[in-house]
mmCIF file of C-alpha atoms in Angstrom:
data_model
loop_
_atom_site.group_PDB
_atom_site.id
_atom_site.type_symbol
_atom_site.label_atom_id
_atom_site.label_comp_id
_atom_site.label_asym_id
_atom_site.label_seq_id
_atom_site.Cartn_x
_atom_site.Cartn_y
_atom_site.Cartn_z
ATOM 1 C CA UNK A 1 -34.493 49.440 -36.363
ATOM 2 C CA UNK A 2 -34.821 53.428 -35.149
ATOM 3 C CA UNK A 3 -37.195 54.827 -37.308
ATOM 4 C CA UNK A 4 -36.307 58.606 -37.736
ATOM 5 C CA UNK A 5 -39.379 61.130 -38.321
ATOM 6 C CA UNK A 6 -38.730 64.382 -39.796
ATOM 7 C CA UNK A 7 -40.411 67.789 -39.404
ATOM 8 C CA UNK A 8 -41.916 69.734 -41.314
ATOM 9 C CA UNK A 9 -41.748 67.904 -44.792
ATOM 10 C CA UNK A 10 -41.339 71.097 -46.688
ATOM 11 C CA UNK A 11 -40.915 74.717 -44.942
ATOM 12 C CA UNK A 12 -40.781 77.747 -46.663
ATOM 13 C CA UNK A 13 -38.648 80.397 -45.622
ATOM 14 C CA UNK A 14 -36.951 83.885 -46.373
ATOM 15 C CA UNK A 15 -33.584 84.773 -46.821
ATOM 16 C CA UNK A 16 -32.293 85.648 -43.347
ATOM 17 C CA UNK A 17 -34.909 84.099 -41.749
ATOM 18 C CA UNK A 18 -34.377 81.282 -38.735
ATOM 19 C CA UNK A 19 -35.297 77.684 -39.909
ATOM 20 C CA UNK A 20 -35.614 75.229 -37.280
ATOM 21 C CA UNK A 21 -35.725 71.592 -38.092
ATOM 22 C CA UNK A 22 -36.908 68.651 -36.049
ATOM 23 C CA UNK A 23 -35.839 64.872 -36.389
ATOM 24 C CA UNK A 24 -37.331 62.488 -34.088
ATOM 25 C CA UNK A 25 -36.140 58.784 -33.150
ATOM 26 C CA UNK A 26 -38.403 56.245 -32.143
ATOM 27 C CA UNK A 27 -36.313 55.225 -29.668
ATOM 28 C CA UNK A 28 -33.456 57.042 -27.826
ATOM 29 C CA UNK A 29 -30.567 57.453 -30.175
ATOM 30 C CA UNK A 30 -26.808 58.332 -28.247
ATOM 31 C CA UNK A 31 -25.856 61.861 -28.885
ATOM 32 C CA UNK A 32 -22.534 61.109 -30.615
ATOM 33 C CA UNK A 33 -24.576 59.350 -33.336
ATOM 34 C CA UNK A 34 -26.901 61.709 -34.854
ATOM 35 C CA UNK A 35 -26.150 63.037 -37.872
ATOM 36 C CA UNK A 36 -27.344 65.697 -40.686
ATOM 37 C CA UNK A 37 -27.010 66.254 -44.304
ATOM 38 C CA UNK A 38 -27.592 69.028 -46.432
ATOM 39 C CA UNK A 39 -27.982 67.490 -50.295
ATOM 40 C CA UNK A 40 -28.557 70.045 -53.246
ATOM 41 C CA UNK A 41 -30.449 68.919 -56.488
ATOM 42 C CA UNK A 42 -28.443 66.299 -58.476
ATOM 43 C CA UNK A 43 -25.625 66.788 -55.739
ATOM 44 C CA UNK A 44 -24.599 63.948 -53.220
ATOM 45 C CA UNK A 45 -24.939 64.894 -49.587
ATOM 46 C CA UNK A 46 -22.843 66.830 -47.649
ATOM 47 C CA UNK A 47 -22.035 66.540 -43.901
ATOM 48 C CA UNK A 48 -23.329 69.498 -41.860
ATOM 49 C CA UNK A 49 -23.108 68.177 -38.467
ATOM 50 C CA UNK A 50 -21.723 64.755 -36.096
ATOM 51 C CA UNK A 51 -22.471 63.971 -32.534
ATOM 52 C CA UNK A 52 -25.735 66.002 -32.696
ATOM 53 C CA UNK A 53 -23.562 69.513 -32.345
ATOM 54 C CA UNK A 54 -20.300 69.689 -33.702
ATOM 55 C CA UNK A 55 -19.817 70.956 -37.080
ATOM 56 C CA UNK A 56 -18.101 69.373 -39.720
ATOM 57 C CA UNK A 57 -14.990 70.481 -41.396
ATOM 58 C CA UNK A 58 -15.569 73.985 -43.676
ATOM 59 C CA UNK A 59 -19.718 74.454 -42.197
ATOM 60 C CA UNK A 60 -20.513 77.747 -41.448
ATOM 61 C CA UNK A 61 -21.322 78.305 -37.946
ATOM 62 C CA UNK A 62 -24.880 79.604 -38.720
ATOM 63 C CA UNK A 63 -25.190 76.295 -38.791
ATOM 64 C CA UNK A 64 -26.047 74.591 -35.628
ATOM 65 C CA UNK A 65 -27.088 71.003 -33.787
ATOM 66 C CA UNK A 66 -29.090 70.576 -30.641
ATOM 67 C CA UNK A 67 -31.065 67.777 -28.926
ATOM 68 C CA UNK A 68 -30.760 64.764 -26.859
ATOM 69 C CA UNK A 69 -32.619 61.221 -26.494
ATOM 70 C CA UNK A 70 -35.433 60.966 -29.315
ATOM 71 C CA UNK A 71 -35.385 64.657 -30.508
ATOM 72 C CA UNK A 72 -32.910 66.454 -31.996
ATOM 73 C CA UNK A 73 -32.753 69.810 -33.787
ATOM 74 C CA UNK A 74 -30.845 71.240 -37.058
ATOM 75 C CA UNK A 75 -31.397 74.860 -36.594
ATOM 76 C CA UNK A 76 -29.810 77.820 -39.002
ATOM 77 C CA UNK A 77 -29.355 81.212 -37.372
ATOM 78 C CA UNK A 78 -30.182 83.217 -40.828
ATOM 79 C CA UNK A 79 -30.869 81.140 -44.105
ATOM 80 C CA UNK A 80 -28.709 81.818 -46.879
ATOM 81 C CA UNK A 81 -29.835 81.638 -50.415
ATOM 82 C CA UNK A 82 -27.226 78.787 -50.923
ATOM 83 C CA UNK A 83 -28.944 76.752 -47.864
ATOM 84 C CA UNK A 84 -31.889 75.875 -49.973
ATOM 85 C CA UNK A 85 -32.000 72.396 -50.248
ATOM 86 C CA UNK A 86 -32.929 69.119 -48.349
ATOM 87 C CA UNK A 87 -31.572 67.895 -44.918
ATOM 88 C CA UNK A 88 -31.567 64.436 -43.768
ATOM 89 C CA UNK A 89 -30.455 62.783 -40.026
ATOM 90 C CA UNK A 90 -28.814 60.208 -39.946
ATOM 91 C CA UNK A 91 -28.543 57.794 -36.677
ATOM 92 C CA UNK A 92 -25.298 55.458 -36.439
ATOM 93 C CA UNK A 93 -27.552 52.343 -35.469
ATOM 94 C CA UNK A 94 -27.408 48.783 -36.388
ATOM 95 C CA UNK A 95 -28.910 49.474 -38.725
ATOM 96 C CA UNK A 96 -27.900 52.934 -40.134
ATOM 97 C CA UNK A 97 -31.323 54.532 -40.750
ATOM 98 C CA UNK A 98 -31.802 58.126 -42.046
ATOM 99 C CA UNK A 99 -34.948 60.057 -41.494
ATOM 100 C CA UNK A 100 -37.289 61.332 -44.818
ATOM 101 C CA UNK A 101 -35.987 64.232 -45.087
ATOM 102 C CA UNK A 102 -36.758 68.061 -44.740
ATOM 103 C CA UNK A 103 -37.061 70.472 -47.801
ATOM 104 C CA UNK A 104 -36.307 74.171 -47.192
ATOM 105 C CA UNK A 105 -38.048 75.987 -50.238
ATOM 106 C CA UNK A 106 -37.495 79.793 -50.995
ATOM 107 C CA UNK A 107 -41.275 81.535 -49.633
ATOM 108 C CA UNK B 1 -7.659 65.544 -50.638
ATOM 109 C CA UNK B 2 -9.790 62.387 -50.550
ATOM 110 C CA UNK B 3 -12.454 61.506 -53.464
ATOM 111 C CA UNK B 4 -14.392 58.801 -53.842
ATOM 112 C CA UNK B 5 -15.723 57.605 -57.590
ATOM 113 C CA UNK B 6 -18.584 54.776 -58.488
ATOM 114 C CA UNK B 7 -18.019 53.243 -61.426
ATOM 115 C CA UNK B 8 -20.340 50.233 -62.808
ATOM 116 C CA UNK B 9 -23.047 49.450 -65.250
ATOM 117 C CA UNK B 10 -25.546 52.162 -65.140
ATOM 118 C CA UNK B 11 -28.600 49.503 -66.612
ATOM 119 C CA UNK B 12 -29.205 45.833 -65.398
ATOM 120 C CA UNK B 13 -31.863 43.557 -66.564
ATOM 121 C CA UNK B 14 -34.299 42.484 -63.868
ATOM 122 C CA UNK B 15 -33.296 39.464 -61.590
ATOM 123 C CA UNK B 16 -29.400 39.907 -62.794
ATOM 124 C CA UNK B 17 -26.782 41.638 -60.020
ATOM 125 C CA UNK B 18 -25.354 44.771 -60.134
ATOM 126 C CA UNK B 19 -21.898 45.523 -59.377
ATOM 127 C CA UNK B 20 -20.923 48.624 -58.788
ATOM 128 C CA UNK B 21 -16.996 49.504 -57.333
ATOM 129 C CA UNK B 22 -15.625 52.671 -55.522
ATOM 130 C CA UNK B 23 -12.427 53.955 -56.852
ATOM 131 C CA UNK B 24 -10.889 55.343 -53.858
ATOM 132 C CA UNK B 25 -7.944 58.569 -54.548
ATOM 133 C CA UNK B 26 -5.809 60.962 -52.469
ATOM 134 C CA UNK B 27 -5.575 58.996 -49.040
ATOM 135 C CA UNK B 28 -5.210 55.244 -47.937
ATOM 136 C CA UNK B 29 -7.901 53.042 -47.420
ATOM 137 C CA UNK B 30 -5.900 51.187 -44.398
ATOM 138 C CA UNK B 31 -6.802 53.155 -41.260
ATOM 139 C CA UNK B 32 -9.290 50.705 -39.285
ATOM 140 C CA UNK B 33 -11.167 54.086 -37.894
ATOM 141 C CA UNK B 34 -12.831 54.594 -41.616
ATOM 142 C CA UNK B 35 -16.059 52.792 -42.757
ATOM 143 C CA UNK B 36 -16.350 52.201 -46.557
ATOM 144 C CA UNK B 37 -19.970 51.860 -47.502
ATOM 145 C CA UNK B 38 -22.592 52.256 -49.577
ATOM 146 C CA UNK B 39 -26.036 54.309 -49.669
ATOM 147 C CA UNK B 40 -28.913 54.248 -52.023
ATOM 148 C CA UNK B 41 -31.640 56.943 -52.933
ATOM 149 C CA UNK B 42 -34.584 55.874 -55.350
ATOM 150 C CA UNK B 43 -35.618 58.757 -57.571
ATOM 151 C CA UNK B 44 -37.422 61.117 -55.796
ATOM 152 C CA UNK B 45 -37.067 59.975 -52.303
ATOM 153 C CA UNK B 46 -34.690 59.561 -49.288
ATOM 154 C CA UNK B 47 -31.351 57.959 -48.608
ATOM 155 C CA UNK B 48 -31.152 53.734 -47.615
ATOM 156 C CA UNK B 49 -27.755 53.020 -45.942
ATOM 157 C CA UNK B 50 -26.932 49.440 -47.596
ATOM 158 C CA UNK B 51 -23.781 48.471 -46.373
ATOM 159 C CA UNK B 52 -20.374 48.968 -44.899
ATOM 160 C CA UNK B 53 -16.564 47.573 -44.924
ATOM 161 C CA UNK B 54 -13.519 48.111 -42.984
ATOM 162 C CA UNK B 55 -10.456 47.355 -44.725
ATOM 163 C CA UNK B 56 -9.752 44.262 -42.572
ATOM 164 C CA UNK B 57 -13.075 43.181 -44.133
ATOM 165 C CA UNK B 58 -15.361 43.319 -41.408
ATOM 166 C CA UNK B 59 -18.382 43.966 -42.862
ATOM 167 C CA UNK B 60 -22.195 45.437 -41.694
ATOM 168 C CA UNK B 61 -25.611 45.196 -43.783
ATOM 169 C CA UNK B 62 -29.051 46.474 -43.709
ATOM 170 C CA UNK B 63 -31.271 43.434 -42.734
ATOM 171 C CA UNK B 64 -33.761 44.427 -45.390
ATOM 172 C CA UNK B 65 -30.871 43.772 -47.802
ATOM 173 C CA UNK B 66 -28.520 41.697 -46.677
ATOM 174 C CA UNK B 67 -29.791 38.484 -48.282
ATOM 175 C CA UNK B 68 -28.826 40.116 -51.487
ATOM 176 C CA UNK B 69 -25.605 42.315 -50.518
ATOM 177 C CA UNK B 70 -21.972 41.559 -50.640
ATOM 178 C CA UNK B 71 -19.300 44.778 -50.112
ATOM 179 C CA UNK B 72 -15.653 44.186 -50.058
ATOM 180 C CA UNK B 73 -12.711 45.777 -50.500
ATOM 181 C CA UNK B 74 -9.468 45.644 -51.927
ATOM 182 C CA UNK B 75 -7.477 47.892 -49.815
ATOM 183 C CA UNK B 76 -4.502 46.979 -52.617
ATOM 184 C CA UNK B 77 -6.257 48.462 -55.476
ATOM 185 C CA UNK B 78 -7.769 51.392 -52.979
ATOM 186 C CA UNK B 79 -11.445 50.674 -54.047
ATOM 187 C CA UNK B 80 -14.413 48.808 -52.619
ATOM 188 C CA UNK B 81 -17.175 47.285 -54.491
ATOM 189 C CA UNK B 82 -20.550 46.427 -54.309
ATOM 190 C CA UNK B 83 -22.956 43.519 -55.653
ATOM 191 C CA UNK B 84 -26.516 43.257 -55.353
ATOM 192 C CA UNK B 85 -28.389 39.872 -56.855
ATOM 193 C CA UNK B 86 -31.784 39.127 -58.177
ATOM 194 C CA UNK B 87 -32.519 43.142 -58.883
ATOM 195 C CA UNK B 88 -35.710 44.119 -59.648
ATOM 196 C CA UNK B 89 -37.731 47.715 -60.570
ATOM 197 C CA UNK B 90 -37.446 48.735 -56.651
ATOM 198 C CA UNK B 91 -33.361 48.752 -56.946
ATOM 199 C CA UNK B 92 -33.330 51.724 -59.496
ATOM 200 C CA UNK B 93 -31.688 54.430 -57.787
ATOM 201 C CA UNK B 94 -28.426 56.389 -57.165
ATOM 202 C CA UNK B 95 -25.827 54.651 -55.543
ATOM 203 C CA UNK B 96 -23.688 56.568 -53.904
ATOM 204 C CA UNK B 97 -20.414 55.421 -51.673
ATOM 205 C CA UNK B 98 -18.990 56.838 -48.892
ATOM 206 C CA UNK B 99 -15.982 57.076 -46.500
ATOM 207 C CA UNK B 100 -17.331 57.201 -42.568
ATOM 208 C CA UNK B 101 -15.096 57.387 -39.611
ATOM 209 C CA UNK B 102 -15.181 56.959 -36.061
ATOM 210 C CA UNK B 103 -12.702 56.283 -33.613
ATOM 211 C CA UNK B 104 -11.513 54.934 -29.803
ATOM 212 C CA UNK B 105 -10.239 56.459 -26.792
ATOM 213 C CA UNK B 106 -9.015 53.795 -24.194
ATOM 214 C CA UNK B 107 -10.847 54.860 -21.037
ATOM 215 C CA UNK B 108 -9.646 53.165 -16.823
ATOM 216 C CA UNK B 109 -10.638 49.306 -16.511
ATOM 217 C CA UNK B 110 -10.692 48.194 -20.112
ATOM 218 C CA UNK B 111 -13.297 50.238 -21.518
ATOM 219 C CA UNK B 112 -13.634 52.417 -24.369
ATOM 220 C CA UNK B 113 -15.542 55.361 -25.732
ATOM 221 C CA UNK B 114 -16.694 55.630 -28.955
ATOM 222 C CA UNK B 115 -17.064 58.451 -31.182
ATOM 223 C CA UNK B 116 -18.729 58.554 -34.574
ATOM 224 C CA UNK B 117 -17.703 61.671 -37.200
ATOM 225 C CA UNK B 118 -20.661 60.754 -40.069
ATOM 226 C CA UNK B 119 -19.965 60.176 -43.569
ATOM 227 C CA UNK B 120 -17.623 63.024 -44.438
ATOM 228 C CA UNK B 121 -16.905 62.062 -47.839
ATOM 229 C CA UNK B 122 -18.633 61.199 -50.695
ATOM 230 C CA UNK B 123 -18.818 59.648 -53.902
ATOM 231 C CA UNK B 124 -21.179 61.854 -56.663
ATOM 232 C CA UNK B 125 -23.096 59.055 -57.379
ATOM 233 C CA UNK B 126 -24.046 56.583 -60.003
ATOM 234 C CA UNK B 127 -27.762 56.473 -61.762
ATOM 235 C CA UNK B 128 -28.946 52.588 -61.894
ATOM 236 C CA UNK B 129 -31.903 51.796 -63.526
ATOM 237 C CA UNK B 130 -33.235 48.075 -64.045
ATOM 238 C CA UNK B 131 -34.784 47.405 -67.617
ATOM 239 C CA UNK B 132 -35.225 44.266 -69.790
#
């Protein structure tokens, strides 16, 4: 099973500030499976972004994906008070495995 | 526009199985490039991919689950279901389901590439808890 490692656990950000978000695999994961999800409080999770860099359907470009092998990177250009939330990866593995997640918190 | 709803027992007494189905609307469930599954988040922490079907009824488990899982699907009815035996305290969580697709592009001498798109739609989920 790839284990997926997320960093940081919690960062705290400004409005219009540049978060950068790491996941790390455990072993090397194919590019056209990673994943990410954005999931609001209460919400369901949303796809932000397939095949470690293409956007899904309706995600704002600020939005971006980066990373090959065991490290890949969620990074948005200028948060948005509506990007608050938590963002998971997601490798398409046998078995599926998701990493712990990331919480972006208002500073 | 697709949407995906859980519907099920929201409390089941310890060692009993829950059953939980997917009512799929707005789009067919018979396109062999779309995974039907089913993901799990305990309160408070992260997401645990369970299971998944295609409508043919090829079907994929977690390892750490699959002595308890069953998915399938009735592509007739447009809904999937799942059932999970012998629950205990650990199970409580919100189930959620989900519609993932890949697909194939025939490439010279046989092979193929695969792509994978994520999990692009999802249910809103269903609270479970497990209580005597």
């Amino acid at each position: 099973e790839i284990v997926l490692t997320q960093s940081p656990g919690t960062l705290s950000l400004s409005p219009g500030e540049r978060a950068t978000l790491s996941c790390r695999a455990s072993e090397s994961v194919t590019s056209i499976y990673l994943a990410w999800y954005q999931q609001k409080p209460g919400q369901a999770p949303r796809l932000l972004i397939y095949g470690t860099s293409s956007r899904a359907t309706g995600i704002p470009d600020r939005f971006s994906g980066s990373g090959s092998g065991t490290d890949f990177t969620l990074t948005i250009s200028r948060v948005e008070p509506e990007d608050f939330a938590v963002y998971y990866c997601q490798q398409y593995g046998s078995p599926i495995t998701f990493g712990q997640g990331t919480r972006l918190e208002i500073k | 526009q697709l949407q995906l709803q859980e519907s099920g027992p929201r409390l089941v007494k310890p060692s009993e199985t829950l059953s939980l189905t997917c009512i799929v609307s707005g789009d067919s469930m018979s396109s062999s490039n779309y995974q039907w599954g089913w993901i799990r988040q305990p309160p408070g922490k992260g997401l645990e991919w369970i299971a998944f079907i295609y409508y043919s009824g090829s079907a994929y488990y977690n390892p750490s689950l699959k002595s308890r899982v069953t998915i399938s699907v009735d592509p007739s009815k447009n809904q999937f279901s799942l059932k999970l035996t012998s629950v205990t305290a650990a199970d409580r969580a919100v189930y959620y389901c989900a519609r993932g697709r890949e697909s194939y592009e025939n490439l010279k001498g046989f092979q193929r590439a695969h792509y994978y798109y994520g999990m692009e739609v999802w249910g809103q989920g269903t609270t479970v808890t497990v209580s005597s």
